[in-house]
Each structure stands twice: as structure tokens, then as C-alpha cells.
PDB file of C-alpha atoms in Angstrom:
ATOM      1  CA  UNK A  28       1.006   1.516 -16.898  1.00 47.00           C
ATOM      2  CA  UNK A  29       1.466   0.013 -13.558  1.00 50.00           C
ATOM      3  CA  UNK A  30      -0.285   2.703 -12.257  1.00 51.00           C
ATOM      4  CA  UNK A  31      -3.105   1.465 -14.211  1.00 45.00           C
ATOM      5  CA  UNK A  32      -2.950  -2.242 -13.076  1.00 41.00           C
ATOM      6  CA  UNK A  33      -2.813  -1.119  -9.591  1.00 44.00           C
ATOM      7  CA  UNK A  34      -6.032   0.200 -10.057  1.00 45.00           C
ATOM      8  CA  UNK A  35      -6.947  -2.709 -11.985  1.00 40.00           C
ATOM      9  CA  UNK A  36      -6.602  -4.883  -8.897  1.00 43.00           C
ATOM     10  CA  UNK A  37      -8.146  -2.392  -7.122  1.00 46.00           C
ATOM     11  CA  UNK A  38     -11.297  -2.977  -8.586  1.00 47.00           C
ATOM     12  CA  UNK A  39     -10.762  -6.438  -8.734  1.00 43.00           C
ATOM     13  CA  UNK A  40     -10.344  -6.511  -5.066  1.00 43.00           C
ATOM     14  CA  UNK A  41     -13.098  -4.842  -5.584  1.00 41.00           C
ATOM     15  CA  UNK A  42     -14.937  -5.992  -7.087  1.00 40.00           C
ATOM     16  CA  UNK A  43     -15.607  -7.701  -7.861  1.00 38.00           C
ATOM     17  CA  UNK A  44     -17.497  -4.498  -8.577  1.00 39.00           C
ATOM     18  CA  UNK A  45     -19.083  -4.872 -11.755  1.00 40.00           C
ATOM     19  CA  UNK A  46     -19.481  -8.305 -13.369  1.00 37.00           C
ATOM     20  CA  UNK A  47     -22.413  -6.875 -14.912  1.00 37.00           C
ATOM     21  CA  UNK A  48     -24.463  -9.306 -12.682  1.00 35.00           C
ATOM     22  CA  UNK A  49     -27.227  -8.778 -10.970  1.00 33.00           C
ATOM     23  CA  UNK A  50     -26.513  -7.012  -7.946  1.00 34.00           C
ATOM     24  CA  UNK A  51     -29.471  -8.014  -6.146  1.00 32.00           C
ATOM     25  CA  UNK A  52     -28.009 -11.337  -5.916  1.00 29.00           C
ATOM     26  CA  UNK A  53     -24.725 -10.499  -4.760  1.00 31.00           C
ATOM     27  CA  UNK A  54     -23.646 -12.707  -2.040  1.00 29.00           C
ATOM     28  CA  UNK A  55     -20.821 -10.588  -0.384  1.00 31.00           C
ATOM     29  CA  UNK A  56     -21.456 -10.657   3.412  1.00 31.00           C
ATOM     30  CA  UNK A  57     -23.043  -7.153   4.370  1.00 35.00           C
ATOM     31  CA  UNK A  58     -24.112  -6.095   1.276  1.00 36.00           C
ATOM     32  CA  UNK A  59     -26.920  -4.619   0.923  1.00 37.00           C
ATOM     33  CA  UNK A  60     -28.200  -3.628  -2.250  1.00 38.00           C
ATOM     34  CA  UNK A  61     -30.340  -2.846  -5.173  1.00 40.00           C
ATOM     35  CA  UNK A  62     -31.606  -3.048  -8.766  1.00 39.00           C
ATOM     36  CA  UNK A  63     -30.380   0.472  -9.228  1.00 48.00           C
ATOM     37  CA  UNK A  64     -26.576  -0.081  -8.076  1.00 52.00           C
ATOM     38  CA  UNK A  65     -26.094  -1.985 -11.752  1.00 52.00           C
ATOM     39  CA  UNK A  66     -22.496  -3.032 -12.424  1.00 54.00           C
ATOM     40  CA  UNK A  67     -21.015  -1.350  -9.538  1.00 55.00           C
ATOM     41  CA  UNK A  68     -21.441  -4.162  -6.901  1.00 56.00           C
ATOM     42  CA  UNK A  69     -19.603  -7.482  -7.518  1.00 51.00           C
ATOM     43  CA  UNK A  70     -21.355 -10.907  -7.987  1.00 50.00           C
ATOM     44  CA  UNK A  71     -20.679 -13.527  -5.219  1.00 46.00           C
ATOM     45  CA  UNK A  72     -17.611 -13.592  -4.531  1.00 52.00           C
ATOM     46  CA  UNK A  73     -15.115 -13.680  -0.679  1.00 60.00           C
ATOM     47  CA  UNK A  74     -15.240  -9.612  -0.872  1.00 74.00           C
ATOM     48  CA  UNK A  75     -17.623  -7.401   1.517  1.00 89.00           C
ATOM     49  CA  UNK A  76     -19.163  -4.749  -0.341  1.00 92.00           C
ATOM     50  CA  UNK A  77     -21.202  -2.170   0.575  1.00 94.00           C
ATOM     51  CA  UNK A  78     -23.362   0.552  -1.417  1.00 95.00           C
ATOM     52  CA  UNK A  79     -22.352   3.502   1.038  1.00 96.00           C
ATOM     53  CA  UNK A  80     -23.769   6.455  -0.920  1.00 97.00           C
ATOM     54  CA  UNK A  81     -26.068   6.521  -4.798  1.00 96.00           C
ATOM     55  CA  UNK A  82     -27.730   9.219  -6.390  1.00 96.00           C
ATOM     56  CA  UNK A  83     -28.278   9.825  -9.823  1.00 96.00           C
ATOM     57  CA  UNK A  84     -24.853  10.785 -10.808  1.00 96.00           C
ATOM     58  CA  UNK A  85     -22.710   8.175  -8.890  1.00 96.00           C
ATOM     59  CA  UNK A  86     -23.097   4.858  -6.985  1.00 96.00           C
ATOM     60  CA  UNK A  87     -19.834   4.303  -3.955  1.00 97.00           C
ATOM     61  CA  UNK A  88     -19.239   1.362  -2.637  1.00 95.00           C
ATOM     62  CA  UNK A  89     -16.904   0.127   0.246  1.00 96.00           C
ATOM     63  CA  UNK A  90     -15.303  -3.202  -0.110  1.00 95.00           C
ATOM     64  CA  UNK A  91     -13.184  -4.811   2.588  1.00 96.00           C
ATOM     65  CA  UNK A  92     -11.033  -7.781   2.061  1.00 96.00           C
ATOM     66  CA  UNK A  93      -9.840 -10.458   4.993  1.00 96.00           C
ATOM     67  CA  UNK A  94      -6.334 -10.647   5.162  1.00 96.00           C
ATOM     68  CA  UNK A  95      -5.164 -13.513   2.636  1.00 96.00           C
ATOM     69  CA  UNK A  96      -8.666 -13.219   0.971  1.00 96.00           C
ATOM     70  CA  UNK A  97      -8.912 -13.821  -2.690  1.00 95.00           C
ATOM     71  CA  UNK A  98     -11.712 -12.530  -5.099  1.00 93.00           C
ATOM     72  CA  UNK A  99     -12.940 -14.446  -8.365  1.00 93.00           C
ATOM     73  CA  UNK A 100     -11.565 -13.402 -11.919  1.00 94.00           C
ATOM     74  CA  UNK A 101     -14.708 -10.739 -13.082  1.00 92.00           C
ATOM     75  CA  UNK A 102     -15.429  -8.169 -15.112  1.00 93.00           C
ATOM     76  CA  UNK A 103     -15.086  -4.798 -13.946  1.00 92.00           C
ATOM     77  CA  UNK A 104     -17.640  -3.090 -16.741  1.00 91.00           C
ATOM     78  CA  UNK A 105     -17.609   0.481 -15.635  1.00 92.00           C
ATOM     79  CA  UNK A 106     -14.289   2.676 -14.956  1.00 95.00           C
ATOM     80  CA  UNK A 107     -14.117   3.403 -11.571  1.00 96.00           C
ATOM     81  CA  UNK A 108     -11.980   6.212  -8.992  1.00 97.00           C
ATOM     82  CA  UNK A 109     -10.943   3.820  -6.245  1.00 97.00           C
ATOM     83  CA  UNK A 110     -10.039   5.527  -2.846  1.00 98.00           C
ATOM     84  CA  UNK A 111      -7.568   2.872  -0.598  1.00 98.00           C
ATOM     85  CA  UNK A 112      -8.612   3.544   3.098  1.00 98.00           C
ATOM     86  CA  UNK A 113      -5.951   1.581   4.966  1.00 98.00           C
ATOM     87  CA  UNK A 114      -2.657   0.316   3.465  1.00 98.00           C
ATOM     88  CA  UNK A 115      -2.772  -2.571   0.828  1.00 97.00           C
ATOM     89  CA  UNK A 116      -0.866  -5.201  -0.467  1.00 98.00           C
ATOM     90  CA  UNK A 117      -2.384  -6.811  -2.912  1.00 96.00           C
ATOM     91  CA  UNK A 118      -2.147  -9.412  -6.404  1.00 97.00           C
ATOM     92  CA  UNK A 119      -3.977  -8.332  -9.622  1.00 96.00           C
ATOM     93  CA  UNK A 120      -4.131 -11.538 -11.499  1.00 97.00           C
ATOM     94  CA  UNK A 121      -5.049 -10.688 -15.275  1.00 96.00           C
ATOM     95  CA  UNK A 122      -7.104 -12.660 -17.598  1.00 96.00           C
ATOM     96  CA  UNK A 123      -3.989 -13.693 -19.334  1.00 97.00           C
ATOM     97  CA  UNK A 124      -2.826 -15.357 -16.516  1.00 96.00           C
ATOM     98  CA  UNK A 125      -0.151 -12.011 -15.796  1.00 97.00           C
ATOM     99  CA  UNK A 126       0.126 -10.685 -12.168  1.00 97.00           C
ATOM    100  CA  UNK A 127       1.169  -7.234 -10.822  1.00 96.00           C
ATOM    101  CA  UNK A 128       1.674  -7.056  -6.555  1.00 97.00           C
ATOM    102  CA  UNK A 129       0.909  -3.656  -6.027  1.00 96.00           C
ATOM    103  CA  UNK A 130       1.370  -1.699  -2.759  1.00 98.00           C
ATOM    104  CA  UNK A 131      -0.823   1.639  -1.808  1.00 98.00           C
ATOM    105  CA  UNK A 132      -1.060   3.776   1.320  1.00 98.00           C
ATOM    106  CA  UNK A 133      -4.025   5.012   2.948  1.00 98.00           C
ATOM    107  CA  UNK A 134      -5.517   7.732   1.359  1.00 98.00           C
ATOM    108  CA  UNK A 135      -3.827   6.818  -2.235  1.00 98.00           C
ATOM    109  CA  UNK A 136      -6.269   7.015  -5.518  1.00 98.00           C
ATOM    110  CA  UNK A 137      -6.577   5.202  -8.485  1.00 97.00           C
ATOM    111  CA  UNK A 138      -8.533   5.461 -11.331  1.00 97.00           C
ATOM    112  CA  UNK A 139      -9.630   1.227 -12.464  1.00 94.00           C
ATOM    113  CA  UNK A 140     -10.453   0.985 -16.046  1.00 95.00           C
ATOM    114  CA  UNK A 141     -12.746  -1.437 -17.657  1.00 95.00           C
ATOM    115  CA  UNK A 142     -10.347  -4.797 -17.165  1.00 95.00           C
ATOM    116  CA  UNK A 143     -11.214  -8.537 -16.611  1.00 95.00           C
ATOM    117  CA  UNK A 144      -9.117  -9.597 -12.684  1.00 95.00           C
ATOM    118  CA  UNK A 145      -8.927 -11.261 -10.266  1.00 95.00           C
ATOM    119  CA  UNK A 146      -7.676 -10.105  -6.838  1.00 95.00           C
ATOM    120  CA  UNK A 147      -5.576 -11.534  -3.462  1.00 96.00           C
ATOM    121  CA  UNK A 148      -5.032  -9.420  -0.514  1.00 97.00           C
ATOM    122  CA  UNK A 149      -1.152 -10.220   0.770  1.00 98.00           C
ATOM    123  CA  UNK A 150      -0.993  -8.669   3.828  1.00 97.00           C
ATOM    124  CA  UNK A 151      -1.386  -9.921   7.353  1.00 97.00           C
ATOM    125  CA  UNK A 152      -4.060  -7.004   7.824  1.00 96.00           C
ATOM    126  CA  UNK A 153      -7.961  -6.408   6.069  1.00 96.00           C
ATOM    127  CA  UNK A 154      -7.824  -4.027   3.321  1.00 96.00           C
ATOM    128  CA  UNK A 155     -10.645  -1.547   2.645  1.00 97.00           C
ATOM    129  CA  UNK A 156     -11.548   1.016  -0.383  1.00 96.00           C
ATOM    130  CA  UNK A 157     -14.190   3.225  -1.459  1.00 97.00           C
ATOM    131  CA  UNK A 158     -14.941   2.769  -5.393  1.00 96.00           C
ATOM    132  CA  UNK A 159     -16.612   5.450  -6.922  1.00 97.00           C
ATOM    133  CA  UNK A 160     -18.324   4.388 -10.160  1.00 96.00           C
ATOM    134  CA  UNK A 161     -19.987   6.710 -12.391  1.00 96.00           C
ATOM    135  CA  UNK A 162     -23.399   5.872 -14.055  1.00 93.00           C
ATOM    136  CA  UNK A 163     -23.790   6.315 -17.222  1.00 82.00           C
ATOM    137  CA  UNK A 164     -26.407   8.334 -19.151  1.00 62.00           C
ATOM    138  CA  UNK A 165     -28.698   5.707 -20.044  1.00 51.00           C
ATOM    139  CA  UNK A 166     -29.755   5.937 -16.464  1.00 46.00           C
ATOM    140  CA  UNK A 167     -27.686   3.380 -14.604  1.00 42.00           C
TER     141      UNK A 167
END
């Protein structure tokens, strides 16, 4: 279960991946995206994100985080495999108010399931992950 609010945060962190939004208007500095990338990029929001790789099966994006950064409380609307590239501390606030601090090392994974969060980085250092978010079928 904690696990699985790790990953929450994860996304969160991320993403602010997936509000649903549209991510041609995402605001994140660096972005760069487009219609196709649907739900996996966040809406504005503190977090960098970056598409790094889309085809037809998957869309990845990189999101890096400021030390002390915070991201909005969003939607993450697509299950995600989140990859941590440098060590993270990090606060997963839930929409019930809850919070989880949750620690990975480089090179951990975690699998982010559809969850409403909000995200803080707490270490003294950037953060960085690679979320990997399936599209689905109906050609997202």
C-alpha cells in the first residue's frame, strides 16, 4: 500500500502528468509538446516536463523538480510505470488532505495508479523521473 502511494506521488511530482488537460497548453518550463501526448503531460504547474519518446503504444515523459518545489493537487488519469533517475525525497499530499514522505533511489520503479495528488520535493537536491504512460486503445 505504501508502495502504491509512493508511486502516487510519483506521478504527482509528476505530474502533474495527466490532469486530463490540454497538453498543448501546459506551462511547465521546457516542455514541449503536443495534441497527441493526451493526459500524460501535466497542466501548468512548478514541474518541468518533457515528452522524451511517443509512438503509438506509449508516450514517456521526464519531469524534474527544483529542490523544495511543490506541484498542484491534479489528476493523474492514466496509470503510469514511473522510473526515479536520481534519489528522491518527496510528499504525496492526497485529496483527503493525507500525506505519505516517501524516499526512492536512483534507478527504483513504481507503478502510479489513477489517484488525485499533489506533490513536494524535500530534498536539498532536483529530483528527476521518467513516466511511462500507456495509451489506451481508443487511440490516445
Amino acid at each position: 500500500m505504501k508502495r502504491a502511494l509512493t508511486a502516487l506521488w510519483i506521478s504527482a511530482a509528476c505530474l502533474i502528468l495527466g490532469s486530463g488537460s490540454d497538453p498543448g497548453s501546459a506551462q511547465h518550463s521546457g516542455a514541449h509538446t503536443t495534441p497527441s501526448h493526451g493526459d500524460a503531460i501535466p497542466p501548468a504547474g512548478p514541474a518541468n516536463a518533457v515528452v522524451e519518446f511517443e509512438n503509438e503504444s506509449i508516450v514517456v515523459v521526464r519531469i524534474r523538480m527544483a529542490p523544495g518545489e511543490k506541484t498542484p493537487m491534479h489528476d493523474i488519469t492514466s496509470a503510469r510505470l514511473v522510473v526515479w533517475l536520481t534519489d528522491t525525497h518527496l510528499r504525496d499530499t492526497h485529496a483527503d488532505g493525507s500525506t505519505d514522505d516517501i524516499r526512492r533511489r536512483a534507478g527504483d520503479i513504481d507503478w502510479i495508479p489513477v489517484q488525485r495528488h499533489a506533490g513536494e520535493n524535500l530534498a536539498h537536491e532536483p529530483l528527476e523521473f521518467l513516466a511511462v504512460v500507456p495509451k489506451t486503445s481508443a487511440g490516445r
